[in-house]
Coordinates of C-alpha atoms and ligand atoms in Angstrom, one line a residue:
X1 CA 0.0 0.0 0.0
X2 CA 2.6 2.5 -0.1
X3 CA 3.5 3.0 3.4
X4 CA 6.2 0.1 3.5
X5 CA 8.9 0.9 1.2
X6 CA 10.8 -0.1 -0.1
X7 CA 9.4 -3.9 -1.4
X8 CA 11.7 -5.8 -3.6
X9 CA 10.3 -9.2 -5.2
X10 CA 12.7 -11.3 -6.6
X11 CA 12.4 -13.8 -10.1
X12 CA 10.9 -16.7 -7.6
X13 CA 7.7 -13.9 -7.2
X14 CA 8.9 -13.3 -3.0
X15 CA 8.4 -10.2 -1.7
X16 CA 10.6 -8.6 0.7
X17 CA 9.2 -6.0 3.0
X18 CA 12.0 -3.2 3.8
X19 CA 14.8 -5.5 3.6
X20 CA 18.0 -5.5 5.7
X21 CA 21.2 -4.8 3.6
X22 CA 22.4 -8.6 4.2
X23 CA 19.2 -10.0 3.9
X24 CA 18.7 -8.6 0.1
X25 CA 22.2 -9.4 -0.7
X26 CA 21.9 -13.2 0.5
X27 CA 19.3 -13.0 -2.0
X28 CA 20.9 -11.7 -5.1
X29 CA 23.5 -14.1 -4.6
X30 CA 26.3 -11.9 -2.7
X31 CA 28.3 -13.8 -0.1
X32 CA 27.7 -12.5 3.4
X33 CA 29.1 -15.0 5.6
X34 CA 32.5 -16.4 6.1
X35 CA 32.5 -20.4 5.2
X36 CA 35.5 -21.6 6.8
X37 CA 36.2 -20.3 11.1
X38 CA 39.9 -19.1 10.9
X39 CA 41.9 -17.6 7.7
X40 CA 45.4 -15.9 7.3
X41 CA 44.0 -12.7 6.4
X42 CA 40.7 -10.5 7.3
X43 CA 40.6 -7.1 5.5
X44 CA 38.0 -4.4 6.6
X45 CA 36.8 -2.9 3.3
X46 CA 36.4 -3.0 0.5
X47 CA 37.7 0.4 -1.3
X48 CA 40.9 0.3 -3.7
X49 CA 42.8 -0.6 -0.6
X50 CA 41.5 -3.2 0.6
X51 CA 40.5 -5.0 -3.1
X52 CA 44.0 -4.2 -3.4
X53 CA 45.2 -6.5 0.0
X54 CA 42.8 -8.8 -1.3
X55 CA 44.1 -9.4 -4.8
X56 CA 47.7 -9.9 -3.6
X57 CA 46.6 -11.6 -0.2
X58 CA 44.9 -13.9 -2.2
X59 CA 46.7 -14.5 -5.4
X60 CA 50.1 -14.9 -2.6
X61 CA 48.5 -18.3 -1.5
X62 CA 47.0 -16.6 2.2
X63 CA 43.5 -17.7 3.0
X64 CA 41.9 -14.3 2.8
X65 CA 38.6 -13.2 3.5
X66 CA 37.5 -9.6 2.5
X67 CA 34.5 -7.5 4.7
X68 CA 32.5 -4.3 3.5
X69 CA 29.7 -3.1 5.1
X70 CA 28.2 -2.0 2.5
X71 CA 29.2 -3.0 -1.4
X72 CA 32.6 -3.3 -2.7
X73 CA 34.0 -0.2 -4.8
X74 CA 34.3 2.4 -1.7
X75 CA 34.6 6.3 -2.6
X76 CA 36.9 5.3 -5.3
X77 CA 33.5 3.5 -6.4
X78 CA 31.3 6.5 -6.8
X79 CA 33.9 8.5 -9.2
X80 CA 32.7 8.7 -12.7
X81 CA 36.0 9.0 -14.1
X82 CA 39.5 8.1 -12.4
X83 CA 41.8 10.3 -14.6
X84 CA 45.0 9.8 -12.8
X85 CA 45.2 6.2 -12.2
X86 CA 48.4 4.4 -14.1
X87 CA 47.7 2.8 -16.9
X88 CA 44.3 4.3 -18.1
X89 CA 45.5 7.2 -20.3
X90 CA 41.8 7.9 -20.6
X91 CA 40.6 7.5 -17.7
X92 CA 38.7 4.8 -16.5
X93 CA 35.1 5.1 -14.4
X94 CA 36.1 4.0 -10.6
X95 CA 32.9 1.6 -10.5
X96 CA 34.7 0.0 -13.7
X97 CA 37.9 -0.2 -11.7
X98 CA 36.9 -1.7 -8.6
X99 CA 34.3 -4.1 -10.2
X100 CA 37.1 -5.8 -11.9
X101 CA 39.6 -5.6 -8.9
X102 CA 36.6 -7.5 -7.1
X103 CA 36.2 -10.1 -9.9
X104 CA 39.8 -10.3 -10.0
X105 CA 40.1 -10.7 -6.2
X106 CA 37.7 -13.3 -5.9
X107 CA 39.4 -15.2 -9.1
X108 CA 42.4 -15.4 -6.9
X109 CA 40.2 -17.3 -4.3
X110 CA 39.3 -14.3 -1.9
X111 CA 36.1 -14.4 -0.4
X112 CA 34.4 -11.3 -0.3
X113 CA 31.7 -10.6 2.5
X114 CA 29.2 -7.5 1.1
X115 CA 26.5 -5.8 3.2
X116 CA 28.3 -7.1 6.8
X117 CA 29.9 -4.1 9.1
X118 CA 32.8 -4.9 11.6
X119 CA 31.9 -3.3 15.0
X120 CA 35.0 -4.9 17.0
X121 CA 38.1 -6.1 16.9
X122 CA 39.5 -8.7 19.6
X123 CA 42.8 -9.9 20.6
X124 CA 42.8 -13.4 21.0
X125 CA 46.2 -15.0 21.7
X126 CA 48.1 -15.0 18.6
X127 CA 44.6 -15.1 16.8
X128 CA 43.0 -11.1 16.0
X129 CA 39.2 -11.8 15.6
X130 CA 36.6 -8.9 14.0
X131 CA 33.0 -8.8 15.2
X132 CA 30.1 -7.8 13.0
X133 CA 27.5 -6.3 13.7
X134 CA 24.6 -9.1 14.9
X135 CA 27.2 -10.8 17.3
X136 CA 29.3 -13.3 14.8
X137 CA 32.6 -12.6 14.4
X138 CA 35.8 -14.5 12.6
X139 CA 39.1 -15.1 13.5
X140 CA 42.4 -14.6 11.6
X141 CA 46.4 -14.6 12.1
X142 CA 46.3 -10.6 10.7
X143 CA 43.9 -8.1 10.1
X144 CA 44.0 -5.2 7.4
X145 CA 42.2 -2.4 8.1
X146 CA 40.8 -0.9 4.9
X147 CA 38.1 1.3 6.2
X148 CA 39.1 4.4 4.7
X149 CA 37.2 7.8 4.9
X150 CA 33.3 8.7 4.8
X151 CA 32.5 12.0 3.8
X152 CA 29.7 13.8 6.3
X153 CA 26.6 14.2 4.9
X154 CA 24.8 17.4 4.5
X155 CA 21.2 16.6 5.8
X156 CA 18.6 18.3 3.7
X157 CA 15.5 17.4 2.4
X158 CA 15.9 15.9 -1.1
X159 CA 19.8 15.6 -0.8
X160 CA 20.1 11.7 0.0
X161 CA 18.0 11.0 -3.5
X162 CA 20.0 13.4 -5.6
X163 CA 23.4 12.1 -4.3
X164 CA 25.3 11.1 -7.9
X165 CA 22.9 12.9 -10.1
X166 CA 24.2 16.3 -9.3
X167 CA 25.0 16.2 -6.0
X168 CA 28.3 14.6 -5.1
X169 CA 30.5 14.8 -1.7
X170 CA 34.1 15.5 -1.3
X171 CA 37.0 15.4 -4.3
X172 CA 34.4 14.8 -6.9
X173 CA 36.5 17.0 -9.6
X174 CA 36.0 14.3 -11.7
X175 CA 32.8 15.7 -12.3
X176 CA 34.1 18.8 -13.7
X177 CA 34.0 18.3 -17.3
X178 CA 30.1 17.5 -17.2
X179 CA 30.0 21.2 -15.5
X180 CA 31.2 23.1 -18.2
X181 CA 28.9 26.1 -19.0
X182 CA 26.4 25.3 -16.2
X183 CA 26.1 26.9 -12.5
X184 CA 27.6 24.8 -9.9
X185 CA 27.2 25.4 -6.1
X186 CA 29.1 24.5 -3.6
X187 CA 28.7 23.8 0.2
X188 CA 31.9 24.8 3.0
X189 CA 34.0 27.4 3.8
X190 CA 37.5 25.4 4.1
X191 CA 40.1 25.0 1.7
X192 CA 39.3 21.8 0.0
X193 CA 35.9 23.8 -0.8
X194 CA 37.8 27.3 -2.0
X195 CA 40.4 24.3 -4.4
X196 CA 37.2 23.3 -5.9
X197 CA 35.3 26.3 -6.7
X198 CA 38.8 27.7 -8.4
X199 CA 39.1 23.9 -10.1
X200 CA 35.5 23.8 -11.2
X201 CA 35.3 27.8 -12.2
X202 CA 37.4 27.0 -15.2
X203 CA 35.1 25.3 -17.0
X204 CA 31.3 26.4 -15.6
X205 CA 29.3 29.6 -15.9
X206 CA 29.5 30.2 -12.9
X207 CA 30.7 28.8 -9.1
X208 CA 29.1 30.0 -6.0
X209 CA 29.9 29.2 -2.9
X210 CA 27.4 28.4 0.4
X211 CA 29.2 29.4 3.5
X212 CA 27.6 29.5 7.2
X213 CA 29.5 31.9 9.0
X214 CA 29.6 36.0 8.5
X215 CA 33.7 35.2 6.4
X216 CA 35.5 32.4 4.4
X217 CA 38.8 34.6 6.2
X218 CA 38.3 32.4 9.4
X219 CA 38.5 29.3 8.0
X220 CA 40.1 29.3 4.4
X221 CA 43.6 30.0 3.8
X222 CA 44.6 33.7 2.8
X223 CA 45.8 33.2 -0.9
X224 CA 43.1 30.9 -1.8
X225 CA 40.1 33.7 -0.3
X226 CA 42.2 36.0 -2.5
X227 CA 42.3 34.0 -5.3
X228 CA 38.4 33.3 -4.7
X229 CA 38.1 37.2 -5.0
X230 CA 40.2 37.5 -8.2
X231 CA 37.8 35.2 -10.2
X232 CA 35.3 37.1 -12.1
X233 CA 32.6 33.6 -12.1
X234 CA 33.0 32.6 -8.8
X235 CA 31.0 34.3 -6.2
X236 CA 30.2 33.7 -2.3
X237 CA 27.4 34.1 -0.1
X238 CA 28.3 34.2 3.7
X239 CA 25.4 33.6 6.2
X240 CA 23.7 31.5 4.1
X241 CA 22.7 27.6 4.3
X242 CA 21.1 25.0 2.2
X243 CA 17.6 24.4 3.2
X244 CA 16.3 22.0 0.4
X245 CA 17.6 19.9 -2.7
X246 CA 14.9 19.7 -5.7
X247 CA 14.7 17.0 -8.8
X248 CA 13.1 14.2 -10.2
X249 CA 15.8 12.6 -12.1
X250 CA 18.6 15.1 -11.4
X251 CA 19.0 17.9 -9.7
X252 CA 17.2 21.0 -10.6
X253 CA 17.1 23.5 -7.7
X254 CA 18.0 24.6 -4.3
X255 CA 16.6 26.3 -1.2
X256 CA 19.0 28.8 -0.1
X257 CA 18.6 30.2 3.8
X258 CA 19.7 33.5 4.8
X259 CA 20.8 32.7 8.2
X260 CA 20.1 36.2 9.8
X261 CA 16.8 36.9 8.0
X262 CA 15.6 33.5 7.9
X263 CA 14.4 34.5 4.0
X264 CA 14.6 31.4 1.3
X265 CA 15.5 31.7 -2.3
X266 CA 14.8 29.0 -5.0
X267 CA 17.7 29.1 -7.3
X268 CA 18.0 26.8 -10.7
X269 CA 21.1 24.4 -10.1
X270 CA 22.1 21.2 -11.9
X271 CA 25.6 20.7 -9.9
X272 CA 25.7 20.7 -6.3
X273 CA 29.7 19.9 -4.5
X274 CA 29.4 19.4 -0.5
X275 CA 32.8 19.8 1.3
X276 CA 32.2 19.7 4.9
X277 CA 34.8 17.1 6.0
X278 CA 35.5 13.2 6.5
X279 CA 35.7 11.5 8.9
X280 CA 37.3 7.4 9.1
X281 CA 34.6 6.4 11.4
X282 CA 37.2 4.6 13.4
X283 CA 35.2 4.6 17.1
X284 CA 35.1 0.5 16.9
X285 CA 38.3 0.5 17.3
X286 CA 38.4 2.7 20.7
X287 CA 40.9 1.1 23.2
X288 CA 42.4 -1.2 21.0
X289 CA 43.9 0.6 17.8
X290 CA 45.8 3.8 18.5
X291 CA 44.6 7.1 16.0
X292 CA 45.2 10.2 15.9
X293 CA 43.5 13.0 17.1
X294 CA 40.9 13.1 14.2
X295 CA 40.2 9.0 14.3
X296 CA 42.7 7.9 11.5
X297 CA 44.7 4.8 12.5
X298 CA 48.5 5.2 13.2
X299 CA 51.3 3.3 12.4
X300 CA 54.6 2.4 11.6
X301 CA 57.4 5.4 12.6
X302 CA 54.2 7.4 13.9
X303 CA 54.1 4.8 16.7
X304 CA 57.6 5.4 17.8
X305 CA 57.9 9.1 17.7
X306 CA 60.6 8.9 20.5
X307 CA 62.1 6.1 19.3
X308 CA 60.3 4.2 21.9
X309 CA 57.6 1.4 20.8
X310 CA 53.8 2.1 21.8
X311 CA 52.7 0.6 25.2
X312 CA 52.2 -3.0 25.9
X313 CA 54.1 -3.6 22.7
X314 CA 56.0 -6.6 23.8
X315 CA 58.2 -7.7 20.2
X316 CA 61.9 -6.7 20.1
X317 CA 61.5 -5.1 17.0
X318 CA 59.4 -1.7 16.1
X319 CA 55.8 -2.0 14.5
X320 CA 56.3 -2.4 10.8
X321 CA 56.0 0.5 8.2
X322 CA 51.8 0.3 7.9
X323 CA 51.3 -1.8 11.1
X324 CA 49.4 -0.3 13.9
X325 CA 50.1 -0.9 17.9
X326 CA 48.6 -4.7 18.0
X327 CA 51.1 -6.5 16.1
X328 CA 49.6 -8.1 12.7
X329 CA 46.7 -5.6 12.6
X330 CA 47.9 -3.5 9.6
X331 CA 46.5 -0.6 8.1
X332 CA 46.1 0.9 4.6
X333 CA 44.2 3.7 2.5
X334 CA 42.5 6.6 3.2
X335 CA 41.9 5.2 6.9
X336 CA 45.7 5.6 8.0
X337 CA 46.9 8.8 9.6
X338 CA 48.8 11.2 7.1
X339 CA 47.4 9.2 4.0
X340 CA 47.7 10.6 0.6
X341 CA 43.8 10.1 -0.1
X342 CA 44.6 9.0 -3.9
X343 CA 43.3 5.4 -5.6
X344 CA 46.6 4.4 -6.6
X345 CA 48.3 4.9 -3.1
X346 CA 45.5 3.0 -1.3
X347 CA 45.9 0.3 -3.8
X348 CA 50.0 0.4 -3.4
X349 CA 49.7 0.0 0.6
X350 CA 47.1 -2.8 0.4
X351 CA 50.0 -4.8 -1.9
X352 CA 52.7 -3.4 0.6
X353 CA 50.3 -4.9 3.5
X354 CA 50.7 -7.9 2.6
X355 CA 53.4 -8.0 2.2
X356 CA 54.3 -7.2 5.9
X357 CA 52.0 -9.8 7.1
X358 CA 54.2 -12.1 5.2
X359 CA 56.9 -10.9 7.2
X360 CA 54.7 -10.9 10.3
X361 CA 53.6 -14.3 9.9
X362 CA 57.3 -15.6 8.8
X363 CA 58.3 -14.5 12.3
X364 CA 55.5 -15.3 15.1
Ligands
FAD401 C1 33.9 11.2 -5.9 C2 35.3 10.9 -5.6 C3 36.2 11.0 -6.7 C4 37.6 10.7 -6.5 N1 38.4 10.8 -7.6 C5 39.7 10.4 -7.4 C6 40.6 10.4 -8.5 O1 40.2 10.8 -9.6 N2 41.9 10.0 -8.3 C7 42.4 9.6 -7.1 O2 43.5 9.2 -7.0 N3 41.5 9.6 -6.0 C8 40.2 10.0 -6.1 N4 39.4 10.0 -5.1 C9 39.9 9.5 -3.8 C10 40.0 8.0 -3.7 O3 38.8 7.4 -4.2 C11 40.3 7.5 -2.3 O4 41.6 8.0 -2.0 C12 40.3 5.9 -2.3 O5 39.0 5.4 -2.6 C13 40.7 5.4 -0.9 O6 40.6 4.1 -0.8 P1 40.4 3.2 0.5 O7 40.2 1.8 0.1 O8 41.5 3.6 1.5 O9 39.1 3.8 1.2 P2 37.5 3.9 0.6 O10 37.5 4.1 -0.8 O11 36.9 5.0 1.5 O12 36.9 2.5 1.0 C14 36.7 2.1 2.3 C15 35.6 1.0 2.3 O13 35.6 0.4 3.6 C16 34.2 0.2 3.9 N5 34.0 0.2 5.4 C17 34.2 1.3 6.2 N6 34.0 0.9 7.5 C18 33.7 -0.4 7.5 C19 33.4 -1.4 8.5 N7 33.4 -1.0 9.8 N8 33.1 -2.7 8.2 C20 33.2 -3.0 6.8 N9 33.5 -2.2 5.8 C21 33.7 -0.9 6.2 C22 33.5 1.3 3.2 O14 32.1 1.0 3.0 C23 34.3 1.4 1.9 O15 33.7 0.6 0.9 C24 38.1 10.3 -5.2 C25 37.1 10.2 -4.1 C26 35.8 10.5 -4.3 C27 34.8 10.5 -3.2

């Protein structure tokens, strides 16, 4: 009747009634539970670094057994176009990329968990064991931690619909070329906003930019506010928030809020940018995995700072280059402190992760 949405009926004619994630992807044939009780390997997620630790866990003969919460692919996933990635002179759509780094991962003999979120990680002996979610959990002799960054979402009516169909989050400059000659808007006052609106203004009509507070001076670096000021198609409105996002298909327009007034505008937009931070929604691993002040997961020479190892470290050696205070619990991606936030170097730690865990598991 309407009012219990959504329903999904399969080819056998059953009808699921608002689903659970796991539930609907048992049903299209996704794996979502581990078959065997112990492996060499768990990764957690399933971005470019963690397809990446599973296609050279896998294909290096360890029993490896990927986990992603929701589907495989990760930010690098939602990118139309990948432009800088090596050995796609043209480009190459991330969703394209990371669908054959799956296929190629489970080729290898990886299996690959969707729709099943790790909430816990346990030291057991020489065994490192990640809960999910409902209570299960499985064991392994290492653990990669692949979780990378999510990107906080803006919450506005109509926004969650519209997100990829002109309204994207973070580094989505890959959307540029699709802007050219159109208005884009964009919402944040920081620097990764300000790079943007300069990156985008190149090619649109025009950029504008949707910031809270009374200045951009308080929270956007000096030359980039002046560069903001130089460009004759980007403009900014202070005191002003984003009430409402409107479109059937794609977006169309937005609700603009003067802040002090309380006055809404409608204004025609097809391209809406939201930079207002990410997070690595690290808090399941509070008191076990050391981060940094902002949640991302430390390791290697950032453990040792002093030259000393971490507490209750009890090896003779230091933590490895990407492995964090629990020996054989690595990290690698977006997720680990001081990370260069790019495809390839997510995928390049996820190789050089295993490879440590060779080297881990060689020695314990
Ligand atoms: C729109 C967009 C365009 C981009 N374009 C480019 C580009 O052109 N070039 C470039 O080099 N970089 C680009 N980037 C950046 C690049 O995508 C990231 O640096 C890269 O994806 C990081 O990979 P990752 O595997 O570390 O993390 P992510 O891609 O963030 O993947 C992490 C995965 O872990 C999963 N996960 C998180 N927590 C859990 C949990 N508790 N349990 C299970 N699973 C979990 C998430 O669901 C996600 O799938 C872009 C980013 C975005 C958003």
């Amino acid at each position: 009747d309407g009012s219990r949405l959504p329903l999904v009926i399969t080819p056998d004619g059953t009808a699921l009634v608002e689903p659970e994630d796991a539930e609907l992807a048992a049903r299209v044939g996704l794996a979502t539970t581990p078959t065997a009780d112990f492996y060499d390997l768990v990764v957690v997620g399933g971005g470019p670094a963690g397809l990446g630790a599973a296609v050279y866990g896998a294909s290096e003969g360890l029993r490896t057994v990927l986990v992603e919460r929701s589907a495989t692919g990760g930010q690098a996933g939602q990118s139309s176009r990948i432009e800088n990635y090596l050995g796609f002179p043209d480009g190459v759509s991330g969703s394209q990329l990371t669908e054959r780094a799956r296929r190629q991962a489970a080729r290898f003999g990886a299996e690959i968990l969707t729709a099943r979120e790790v909430t816990g990680l346990e030291v057991n002996g020489a065994a490192r064991t990640v809960l999910f979610s409902d209570g299960s959990a499985v064991s392994a002799h290492s653990v990669i931690l692949a979780t990378g960054v999510s990107y906080r979402q803006l919450d506005a009516p109509g926004l969650a619909g519209l997100t990829g169909c002109g309204v994207f989050y973070g580094s989505a400059l890959t959307e540029a070329s699709a802007c050219q000659g159109h208005n884009v808007y964009i919402v944040g006052g920081a620097n990764s906003a300000g790079q943007a609106a300069l990156y985008l203004a190149r090619g649109a009509k025009s950029v504008t930019l949707l910031v809270r507070g009374p200045s951009l001076s308080a929270s956007m670096s000096h030359y980039l506010v002046q560069q903001i000021e130089d460009a004759p198609n980007v403009f900014v409105r202070t005191g002003t928030v984003l009430d409402a996002a409107h479109g059937s298909e794609h977006l169309e327009q937005l609700t603009l809020r003067d802040v002090a007034s309380g006055h809404t505008e409608l204004v025609d937009a097809h391209w809406l940018f939201v930079f207002i931070g990410a997070a690595p929604l690290t808090g399941w691993l509070e008191g076990t995995v050391l981060r940094d002040g902002r949640g991302f997961i430390m390791a290697g020479p950032d453990l040792t700072p002093d030259g000393r190892p971490p507490a209750d470290w009890d090896l003779d050696r230091p933590p490895y280059h990407l492995e964090t205070n629990v020996p054989g619990v690595f990290v690698a991606g977006d997720a680990r402190s001081e990370s260069a936030k790019r495809v390839a170097s997510a995928v390049g730690e996820g190789a050089m992760a295993v490879m440590l865990v060779h080297r881990y598991l060689e020695q314990s």
